[in-house]
Coordinates of N, CA and C in Angstrom, one line a residue:
Chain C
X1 N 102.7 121.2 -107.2 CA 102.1 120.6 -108.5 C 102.1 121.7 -109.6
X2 N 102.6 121.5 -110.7 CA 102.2 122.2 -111.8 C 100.9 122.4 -112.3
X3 N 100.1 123.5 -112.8 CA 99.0 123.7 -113.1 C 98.9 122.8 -114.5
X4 N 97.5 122.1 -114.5 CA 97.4 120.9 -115.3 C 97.0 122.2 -116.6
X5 N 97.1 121.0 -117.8 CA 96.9 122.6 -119.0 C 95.5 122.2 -119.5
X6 N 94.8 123.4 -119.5 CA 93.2 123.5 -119.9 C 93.6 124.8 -121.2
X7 N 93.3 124.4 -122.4 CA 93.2 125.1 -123.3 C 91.7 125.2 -124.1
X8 N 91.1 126.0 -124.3 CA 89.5 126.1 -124.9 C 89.6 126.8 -125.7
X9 N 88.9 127.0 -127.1 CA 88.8 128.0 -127.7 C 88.2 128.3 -128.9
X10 N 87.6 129.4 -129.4 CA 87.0 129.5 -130.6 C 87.9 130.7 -131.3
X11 N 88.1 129.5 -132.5 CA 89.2 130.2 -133.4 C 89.0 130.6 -134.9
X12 N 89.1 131.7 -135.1 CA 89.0 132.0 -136.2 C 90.3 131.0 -137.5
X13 N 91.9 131.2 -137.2 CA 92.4 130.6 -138.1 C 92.6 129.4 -137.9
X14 N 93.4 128.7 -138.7 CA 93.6 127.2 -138.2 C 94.8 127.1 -137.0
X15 N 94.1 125.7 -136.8 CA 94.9 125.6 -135.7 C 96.3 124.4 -135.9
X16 N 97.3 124.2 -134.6 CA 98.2 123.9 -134.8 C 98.3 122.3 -134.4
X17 N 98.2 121.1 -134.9 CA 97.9 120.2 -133.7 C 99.2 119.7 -133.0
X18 N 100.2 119.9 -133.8 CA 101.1 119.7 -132.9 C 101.4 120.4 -131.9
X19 N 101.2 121.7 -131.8 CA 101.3 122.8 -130.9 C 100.5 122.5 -129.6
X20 N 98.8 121.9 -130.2 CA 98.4 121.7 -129.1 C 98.9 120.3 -128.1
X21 N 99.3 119.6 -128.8 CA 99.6 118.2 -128.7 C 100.7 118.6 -127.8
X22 N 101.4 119.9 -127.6 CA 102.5 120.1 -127.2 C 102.1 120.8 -125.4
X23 N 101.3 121.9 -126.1 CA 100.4 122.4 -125.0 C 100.0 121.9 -123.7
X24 N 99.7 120.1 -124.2 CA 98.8 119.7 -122.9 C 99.4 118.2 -122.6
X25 N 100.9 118.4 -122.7 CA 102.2 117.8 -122.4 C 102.5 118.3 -121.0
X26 N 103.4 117.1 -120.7 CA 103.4 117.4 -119.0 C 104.5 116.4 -118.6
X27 N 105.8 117.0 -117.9 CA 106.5 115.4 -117.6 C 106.0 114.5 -117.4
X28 N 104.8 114.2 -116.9 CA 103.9 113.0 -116.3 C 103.2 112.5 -117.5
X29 N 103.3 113.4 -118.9 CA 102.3 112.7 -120.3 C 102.9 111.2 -120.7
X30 N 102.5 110.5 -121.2 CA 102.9 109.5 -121.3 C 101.9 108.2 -122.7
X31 N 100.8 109.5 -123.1 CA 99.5 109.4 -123.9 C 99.4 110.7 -124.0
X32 N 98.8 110.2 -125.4 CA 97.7 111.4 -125.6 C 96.9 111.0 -126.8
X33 N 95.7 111.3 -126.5 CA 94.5 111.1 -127.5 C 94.1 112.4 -127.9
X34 N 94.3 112.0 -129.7 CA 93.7 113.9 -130.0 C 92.7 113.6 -131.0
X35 N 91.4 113.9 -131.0 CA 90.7 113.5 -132.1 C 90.4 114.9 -132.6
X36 N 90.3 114.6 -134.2 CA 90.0 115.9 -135.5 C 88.9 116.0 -136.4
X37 N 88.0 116.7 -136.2 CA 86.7 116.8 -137.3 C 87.7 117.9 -138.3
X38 N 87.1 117.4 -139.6 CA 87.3 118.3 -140.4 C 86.5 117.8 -141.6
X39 N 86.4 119.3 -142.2 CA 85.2 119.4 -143.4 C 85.1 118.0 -144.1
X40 N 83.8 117.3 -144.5 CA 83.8 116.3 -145.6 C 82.9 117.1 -146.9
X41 N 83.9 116.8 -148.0 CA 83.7 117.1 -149.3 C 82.6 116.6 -149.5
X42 N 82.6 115.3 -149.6 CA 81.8 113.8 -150.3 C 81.0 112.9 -149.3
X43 N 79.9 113.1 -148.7 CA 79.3 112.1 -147.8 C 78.6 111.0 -148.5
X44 N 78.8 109.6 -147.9 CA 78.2 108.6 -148.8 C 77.2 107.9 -147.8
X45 N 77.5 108.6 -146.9 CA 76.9 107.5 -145.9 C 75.1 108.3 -145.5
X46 N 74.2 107.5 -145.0 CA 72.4 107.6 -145.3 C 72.1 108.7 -146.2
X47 N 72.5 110.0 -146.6 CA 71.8 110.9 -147.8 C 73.2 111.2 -147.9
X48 N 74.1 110.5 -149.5 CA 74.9 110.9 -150.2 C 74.7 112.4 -151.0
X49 N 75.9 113.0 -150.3 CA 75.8 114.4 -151.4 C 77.3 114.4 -151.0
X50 N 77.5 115.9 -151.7 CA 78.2 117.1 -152.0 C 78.4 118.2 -151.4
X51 N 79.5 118.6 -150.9 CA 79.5 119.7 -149.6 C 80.6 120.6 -150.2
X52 N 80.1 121.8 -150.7 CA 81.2 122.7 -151.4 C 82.1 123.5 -150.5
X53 N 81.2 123.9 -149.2 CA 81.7 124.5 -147.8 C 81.0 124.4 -146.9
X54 N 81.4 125.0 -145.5 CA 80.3 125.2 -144.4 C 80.8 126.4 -143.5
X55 N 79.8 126.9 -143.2 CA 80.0 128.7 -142.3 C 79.5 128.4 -141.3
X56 N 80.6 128.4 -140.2 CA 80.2 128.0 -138.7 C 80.4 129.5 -138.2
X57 N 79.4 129.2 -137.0 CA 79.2 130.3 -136.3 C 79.3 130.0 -134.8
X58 N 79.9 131.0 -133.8 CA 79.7 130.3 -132.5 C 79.0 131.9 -131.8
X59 N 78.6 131.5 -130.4 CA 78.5 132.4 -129.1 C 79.4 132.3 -128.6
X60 N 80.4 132.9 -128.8 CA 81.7 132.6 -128.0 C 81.7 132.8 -126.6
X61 N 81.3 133.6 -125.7 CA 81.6 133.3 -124.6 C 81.2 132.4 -123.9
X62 N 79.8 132.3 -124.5 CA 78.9 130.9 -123.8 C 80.0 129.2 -124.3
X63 N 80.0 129.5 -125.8 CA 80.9 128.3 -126.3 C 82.2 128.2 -125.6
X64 N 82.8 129.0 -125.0 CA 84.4 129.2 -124.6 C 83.8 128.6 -122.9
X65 N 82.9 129.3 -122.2 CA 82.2 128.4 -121.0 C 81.9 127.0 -121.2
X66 N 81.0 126.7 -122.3 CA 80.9 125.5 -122.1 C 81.7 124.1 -122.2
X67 N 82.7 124.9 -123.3 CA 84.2 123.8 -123.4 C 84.9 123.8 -122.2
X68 N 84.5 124.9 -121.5 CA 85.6 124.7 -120.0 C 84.7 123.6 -119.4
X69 N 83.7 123.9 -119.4 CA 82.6 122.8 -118.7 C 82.5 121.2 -119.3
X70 N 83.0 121.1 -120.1 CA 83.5 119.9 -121.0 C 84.7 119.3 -120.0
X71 N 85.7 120.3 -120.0 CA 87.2 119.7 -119.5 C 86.8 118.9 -117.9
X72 N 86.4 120.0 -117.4 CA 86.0 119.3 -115.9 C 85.2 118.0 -115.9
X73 N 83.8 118.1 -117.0 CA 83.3 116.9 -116.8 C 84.7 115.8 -117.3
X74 N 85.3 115.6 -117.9 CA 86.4 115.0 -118.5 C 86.8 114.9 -117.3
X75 N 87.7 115.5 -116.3 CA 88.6 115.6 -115.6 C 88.0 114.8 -114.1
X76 N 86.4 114.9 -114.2 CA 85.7 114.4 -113.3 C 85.4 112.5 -113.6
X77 N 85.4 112.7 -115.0 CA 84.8 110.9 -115.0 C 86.3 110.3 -115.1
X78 N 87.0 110.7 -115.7 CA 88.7 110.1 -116.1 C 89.7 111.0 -114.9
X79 N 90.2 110.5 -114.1 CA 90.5 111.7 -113.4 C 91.9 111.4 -113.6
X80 N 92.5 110.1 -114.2 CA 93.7 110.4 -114.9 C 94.1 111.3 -115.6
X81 N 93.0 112.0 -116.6 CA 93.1 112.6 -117.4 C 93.8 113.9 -117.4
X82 N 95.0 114.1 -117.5 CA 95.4 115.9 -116.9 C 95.0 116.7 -118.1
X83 N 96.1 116.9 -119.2 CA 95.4 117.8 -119.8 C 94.1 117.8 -121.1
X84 N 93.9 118.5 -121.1 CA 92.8 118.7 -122.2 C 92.9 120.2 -123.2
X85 N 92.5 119.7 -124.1 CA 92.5 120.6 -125.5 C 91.1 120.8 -125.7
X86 N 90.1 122.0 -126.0 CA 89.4 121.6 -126.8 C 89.2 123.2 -128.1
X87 N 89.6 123.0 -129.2 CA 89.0 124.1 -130.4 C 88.2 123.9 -131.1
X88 N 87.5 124.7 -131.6 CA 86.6 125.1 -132.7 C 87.0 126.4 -133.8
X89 N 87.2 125.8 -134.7 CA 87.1 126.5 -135.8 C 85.6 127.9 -136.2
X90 N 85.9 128.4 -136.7 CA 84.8 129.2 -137.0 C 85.1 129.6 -138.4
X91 N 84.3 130.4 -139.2 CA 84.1 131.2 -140.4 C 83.8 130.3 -141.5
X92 N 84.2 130.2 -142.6 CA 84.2 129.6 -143.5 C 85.3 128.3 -143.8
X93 N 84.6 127.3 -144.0 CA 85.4 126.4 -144.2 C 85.5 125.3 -145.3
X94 N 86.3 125.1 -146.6 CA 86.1 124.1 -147.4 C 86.7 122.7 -146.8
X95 N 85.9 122.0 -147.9 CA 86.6 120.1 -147.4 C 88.5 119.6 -147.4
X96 N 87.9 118.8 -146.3 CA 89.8 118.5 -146.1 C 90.2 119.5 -144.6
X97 N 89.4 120.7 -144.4 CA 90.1 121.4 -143.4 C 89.6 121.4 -142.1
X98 N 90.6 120.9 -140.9 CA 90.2 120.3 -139.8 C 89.4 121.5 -139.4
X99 N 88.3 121.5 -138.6 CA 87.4 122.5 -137.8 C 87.5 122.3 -136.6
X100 N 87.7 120.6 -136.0 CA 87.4 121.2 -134.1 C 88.9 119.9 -133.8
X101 N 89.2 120.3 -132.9 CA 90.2 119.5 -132.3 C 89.9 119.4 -130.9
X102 N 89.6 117.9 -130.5 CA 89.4 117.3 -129.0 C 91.4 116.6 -128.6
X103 N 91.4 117.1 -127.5 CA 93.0 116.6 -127.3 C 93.4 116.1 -125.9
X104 N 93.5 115.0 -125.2 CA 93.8 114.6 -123.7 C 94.9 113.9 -123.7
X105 N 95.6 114.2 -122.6 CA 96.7 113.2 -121.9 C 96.7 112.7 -120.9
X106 N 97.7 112.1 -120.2 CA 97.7 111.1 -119.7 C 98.6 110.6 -119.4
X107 N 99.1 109.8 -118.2 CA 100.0 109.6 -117.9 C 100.6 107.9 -118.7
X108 N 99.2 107.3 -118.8 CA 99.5 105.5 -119.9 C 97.9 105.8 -120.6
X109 N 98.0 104.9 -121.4 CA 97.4 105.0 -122.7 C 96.1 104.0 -122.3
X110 N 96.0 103.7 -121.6 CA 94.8 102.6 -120.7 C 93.8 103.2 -119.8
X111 N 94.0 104.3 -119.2 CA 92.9 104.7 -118.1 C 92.2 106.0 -118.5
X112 N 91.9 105.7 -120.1 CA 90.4 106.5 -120.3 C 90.8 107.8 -121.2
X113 N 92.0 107.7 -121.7 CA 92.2 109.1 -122.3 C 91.5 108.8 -123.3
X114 N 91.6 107.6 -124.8 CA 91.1 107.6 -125.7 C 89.0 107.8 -125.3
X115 N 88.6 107.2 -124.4 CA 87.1 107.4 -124.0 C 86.9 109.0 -123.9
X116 N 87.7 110.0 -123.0 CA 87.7 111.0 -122.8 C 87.8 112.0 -124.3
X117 N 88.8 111.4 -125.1 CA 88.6 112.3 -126.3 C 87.4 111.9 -126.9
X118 N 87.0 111.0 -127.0 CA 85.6 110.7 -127.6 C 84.2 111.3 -126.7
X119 N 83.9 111.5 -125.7 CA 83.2 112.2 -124.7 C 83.6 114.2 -125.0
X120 N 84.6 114.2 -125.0 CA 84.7 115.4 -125.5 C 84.1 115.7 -126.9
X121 N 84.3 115.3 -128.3 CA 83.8 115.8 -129.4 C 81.8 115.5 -129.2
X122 N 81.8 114.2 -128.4 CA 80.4 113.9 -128.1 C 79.8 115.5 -127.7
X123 N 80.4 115.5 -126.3 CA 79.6 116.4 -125.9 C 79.9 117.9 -126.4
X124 N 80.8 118.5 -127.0 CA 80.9 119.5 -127.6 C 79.7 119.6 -128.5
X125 N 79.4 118.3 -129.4 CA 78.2 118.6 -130.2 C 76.8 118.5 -129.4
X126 N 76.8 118.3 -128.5 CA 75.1 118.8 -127.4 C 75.5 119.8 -126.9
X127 N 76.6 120.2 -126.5 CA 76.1 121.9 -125.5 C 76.9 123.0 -125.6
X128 N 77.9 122.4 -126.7 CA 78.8 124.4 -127.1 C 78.0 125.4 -128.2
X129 N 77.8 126.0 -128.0 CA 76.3 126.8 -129.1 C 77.9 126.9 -130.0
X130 N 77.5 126.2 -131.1 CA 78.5 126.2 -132.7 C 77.5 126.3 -133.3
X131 N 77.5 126.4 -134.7 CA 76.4 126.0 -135.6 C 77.1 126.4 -137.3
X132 N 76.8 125.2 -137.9 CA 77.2 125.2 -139.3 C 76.0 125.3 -140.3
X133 N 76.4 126.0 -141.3 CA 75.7 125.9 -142.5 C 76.2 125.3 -144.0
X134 N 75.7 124.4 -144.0 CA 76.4 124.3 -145.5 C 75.8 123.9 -146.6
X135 N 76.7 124.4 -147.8 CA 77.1 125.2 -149.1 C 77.1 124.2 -149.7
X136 N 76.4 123.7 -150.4 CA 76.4 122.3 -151.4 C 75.8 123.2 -152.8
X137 N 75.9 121.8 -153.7 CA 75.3 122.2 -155.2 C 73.8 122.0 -155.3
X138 N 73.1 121.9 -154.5 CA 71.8 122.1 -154.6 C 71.7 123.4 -153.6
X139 N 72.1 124.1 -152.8 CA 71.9 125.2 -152.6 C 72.6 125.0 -150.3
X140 N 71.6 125.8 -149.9 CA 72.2 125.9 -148.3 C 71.2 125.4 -147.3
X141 N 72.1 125.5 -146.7 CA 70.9 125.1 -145.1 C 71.6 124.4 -143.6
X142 N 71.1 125.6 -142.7 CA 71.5 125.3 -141.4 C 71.4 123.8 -141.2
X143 N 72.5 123.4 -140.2 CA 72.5 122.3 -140.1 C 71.8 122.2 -138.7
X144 N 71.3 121.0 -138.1 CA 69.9 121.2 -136.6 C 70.7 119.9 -136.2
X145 N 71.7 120.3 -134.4 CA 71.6 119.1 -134.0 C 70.1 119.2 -133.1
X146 N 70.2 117.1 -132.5 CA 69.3 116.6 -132.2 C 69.3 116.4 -130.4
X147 N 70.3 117.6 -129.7 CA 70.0 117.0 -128.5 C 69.8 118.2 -127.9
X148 N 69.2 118.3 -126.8 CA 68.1 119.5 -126.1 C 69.1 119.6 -124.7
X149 N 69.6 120.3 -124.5 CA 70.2 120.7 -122.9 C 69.2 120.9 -121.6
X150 N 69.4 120.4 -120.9 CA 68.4 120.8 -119.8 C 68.6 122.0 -119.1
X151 N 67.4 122.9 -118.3 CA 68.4 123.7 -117.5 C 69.2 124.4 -116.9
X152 N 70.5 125.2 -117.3 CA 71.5 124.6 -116.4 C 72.6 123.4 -116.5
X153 N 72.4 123.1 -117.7 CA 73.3 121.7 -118.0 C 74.5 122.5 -118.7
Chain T
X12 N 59.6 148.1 -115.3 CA 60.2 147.5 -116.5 C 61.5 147.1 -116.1
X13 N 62.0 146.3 -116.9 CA 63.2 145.4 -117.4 C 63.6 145.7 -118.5
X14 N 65.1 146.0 -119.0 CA 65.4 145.5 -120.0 C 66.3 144.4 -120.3
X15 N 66.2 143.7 -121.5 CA 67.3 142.5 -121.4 C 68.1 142.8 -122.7
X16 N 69.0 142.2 -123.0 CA 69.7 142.5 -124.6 C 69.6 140.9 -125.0
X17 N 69.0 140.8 -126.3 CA 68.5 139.8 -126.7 C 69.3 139.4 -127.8
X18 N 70.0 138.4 -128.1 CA 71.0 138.0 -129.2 C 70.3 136.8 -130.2
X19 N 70.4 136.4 -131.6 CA 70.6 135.9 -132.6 C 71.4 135.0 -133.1
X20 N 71.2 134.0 -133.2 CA 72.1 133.3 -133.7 C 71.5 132.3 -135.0
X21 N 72.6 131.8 -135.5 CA 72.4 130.9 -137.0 C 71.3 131.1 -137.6
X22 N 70.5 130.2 -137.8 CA 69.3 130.4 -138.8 C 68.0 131.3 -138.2
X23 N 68.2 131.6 -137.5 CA 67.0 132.3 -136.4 C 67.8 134.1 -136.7
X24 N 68.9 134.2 -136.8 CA 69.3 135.6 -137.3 C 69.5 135.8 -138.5
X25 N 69.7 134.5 -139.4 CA 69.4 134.7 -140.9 C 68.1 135.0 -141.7
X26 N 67.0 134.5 -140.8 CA 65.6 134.7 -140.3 C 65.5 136.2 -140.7
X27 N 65.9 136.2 -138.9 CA 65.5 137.8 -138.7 C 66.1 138.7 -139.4
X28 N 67.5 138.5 -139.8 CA 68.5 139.2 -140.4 C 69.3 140.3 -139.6
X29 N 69.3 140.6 -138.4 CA 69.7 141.4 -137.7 C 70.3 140.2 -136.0
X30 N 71.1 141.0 -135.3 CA 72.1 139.8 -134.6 C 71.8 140.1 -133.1
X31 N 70.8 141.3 -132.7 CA 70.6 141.5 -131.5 C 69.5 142.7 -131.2
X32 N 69.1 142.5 -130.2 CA 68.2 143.4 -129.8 C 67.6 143.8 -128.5
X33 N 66.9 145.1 -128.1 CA 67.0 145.4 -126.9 C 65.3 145.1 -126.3
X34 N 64.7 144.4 -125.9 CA 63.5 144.7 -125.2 C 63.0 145.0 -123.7
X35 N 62.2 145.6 -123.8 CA 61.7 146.1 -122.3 C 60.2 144.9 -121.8
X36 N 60.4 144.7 -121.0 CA 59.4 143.5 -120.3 C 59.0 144.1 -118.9
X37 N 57.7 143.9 -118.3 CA 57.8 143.5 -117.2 C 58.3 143.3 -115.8
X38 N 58.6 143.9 -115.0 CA 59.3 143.3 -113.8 C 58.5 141.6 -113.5
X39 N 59.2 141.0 -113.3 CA 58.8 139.4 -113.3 C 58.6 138.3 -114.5
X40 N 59.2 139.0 -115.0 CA 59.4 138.5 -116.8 C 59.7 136.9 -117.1
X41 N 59.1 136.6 -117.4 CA 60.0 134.9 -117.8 C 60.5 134.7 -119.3
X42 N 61.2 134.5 -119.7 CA 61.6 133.5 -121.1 C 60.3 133.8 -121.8
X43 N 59.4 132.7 -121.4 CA 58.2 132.7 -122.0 C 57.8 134.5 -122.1
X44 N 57.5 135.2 -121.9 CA 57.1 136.7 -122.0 C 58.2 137.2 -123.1
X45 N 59.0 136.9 -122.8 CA 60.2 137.6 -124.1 C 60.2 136.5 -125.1
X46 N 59.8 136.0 -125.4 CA 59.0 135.0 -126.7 C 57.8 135.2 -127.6
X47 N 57.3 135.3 -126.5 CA 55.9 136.2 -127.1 C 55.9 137.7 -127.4
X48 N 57.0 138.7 -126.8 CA 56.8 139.4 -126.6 C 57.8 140.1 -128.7
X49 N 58.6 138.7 -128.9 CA 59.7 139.0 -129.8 C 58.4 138.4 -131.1
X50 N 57.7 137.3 -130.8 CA 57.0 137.1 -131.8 C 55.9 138.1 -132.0
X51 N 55.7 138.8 -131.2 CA 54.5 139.9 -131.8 C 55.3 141.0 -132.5
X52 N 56.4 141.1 -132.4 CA 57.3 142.4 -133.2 C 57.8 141.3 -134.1
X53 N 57.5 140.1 -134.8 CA 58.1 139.6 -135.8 C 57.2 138.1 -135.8
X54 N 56.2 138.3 -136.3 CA 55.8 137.0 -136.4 C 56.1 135.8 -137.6
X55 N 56.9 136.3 -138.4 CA 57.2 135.7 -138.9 C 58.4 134.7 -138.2
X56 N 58.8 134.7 -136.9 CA 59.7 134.5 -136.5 C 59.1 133.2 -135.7
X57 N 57.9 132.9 -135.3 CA 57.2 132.2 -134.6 C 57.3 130.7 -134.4
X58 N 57.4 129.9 -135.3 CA 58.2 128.8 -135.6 C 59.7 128.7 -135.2
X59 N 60.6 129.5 -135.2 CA 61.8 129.6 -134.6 C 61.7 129.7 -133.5
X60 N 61.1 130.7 -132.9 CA 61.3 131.4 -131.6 C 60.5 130.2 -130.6
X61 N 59.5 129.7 -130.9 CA 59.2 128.6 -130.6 C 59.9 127.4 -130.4
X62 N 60.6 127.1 -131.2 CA 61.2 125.4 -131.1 C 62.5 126.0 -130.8
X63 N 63.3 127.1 -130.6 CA 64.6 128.0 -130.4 C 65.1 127.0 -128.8
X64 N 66.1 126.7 -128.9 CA 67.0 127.0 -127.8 C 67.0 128.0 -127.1
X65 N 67.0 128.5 -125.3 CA 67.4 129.8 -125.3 C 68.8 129.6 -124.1
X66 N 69.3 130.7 -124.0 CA 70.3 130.6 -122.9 C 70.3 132.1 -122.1
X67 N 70.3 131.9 -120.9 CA 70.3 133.4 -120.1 C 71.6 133.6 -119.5
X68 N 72.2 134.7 -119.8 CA 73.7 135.3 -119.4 C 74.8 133.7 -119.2
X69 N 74.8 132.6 -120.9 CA 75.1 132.0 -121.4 C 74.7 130.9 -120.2
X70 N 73.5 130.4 -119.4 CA 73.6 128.9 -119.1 C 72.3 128.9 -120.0
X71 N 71.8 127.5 -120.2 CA 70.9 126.6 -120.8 C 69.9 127.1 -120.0
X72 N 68.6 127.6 -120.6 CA 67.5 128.2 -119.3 C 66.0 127.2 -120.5
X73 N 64.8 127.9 -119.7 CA 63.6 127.3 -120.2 C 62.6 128.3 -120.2
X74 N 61.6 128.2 -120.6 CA 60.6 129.0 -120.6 C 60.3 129.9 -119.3
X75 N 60.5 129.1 -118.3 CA 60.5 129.0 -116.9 C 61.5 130.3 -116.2
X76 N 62.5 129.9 -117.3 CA 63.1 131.1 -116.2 C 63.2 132.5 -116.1
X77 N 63.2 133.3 -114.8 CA 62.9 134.2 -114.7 C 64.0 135.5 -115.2
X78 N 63.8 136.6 -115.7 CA 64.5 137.3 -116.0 C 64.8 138.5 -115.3
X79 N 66.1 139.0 -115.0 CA 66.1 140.1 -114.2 C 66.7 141.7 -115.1
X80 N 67.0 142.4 -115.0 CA 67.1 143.8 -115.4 C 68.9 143.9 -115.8
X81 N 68.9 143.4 -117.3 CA 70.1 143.5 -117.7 C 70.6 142.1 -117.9
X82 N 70.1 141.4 -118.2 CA 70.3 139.6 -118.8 C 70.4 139.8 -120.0
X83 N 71.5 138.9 -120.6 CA 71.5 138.7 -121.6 C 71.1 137.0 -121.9
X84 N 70.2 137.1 -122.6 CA 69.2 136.2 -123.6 C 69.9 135.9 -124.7
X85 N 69.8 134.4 -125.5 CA 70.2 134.2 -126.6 C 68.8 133.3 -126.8
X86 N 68.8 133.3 -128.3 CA 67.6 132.1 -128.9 C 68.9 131.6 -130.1
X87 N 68.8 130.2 -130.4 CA 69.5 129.6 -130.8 C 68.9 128.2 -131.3
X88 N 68.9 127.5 -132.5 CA 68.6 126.4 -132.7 C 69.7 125.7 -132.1
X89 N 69.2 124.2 -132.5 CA 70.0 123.2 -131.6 C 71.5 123.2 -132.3
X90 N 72.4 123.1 -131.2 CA 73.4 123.3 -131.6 C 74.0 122.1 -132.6
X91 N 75.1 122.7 -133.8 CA 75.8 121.7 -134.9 C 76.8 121.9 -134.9
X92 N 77.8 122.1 -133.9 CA 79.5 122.4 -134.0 C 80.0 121.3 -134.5
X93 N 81.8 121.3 -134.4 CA 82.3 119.9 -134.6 C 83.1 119.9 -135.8

């Protein structure tokens, strides 16, 4: 068996998506789901503002563990799922520029890869220590997610 | 005594303004003790270090857990990647 491809990472420059898209290819690929956050300029949706930038920060080693710990859960609920992608951007970032890329394959496009990229960006935002700040025209402020790790989780 | 190396992150080191630090505790130390022990050398920090996240030698820990001689500690609000 070939070693299935697990790529994780916190990255300072941008990343490539075709490259990864390429990465976590497999003669057996046959799908692949890649989902992309990237900076919003202009939010309209429940408190409309303005977003000049945002300064992410991670714990990398802890964040680099816990995306590994992402893949497996992935690989445990979808077990079609072979490879997986997951990045984070770090530093400074203006709107328009992708920050995290979730990426899975698969052998058909039906047994959970698209669920699996979506469970990936989910859970990256509960348990990879990231954290943004952003830069608007009224001034700054950490951003606070809302879900609490248990544990050991 | 114990010591642990104690890290900073996001708004809790913009806070503090410095990104790590070293404290001496206790043998039998918990989370809880190096909370209290960080808010009396910084009380302005109290409110953070309080409602903080923490993680011990990077898993997800609680007030509860115990600390041994050379752990590394993080306090962290809730995480915003993505």
């Amino acid at each position: 068996m070939p070693e299935i491809p697990t790529i994780v990472g916190i990255v300072e420059g941008p990343f490539d998506l075709n490259q990864i898209l390429a990465q976590i290819t497999t003669p057996a690929t046959g799908a692949a789901c890649t989902f992309t956050g990237l900076v919003r300029g202009t939010t309209t949706r429940a408190d409309p503002h303005q977003t000049d930038y945002l300064e992410y920060e991670a714990y990398q080693p802890m964040a680099e563990a816990k995306m590994r710990q992402i893949t497996d859960e992935i690989r445990e609920r979808w077990p079609t799922v072979k490879g997986v992608a997951i990045l984070q951007r770090v530093g400074r970032l203006y709107p328009e520029a992708p920050t995290v890329a979730v990426a899975c394959s698969a052998g058909h496009r039906d047994t959970g890869v698209f669920e699996a990229a979506r469970y990936g960006i989910d859970r990256l935002k509960e348990i990879v220590p990231v954290w943004k700040k952003e830069v608007g025209p009224d001034g700054e402020e950490w951003i606070e997610g809302m879900y609490t790790p248990e544990p050991g989780e | 005594m114990i010591k642990v190396n104690v890290l900073f992150f996001a708004s809790i080191r913009s806070l503090l303004k410095k990104k790590n630090a070293k404290v001496e505790l206790p043998e039998g130390a918990h989370v809880r003790d190096l909370k209290s022990e960080i808010i009396a050398q910084h009380p302005e920090l109290e409110r953070a270090i309080q409602a903080a996240l923490a993680a011990v030698n990077h898993e997800f820990s609680n007030d509860e857990t115990k600390l041994e001689d050379g752990d590394e500690v993080a306090f962290f609000s809730h995480v915003s990647g993505g």
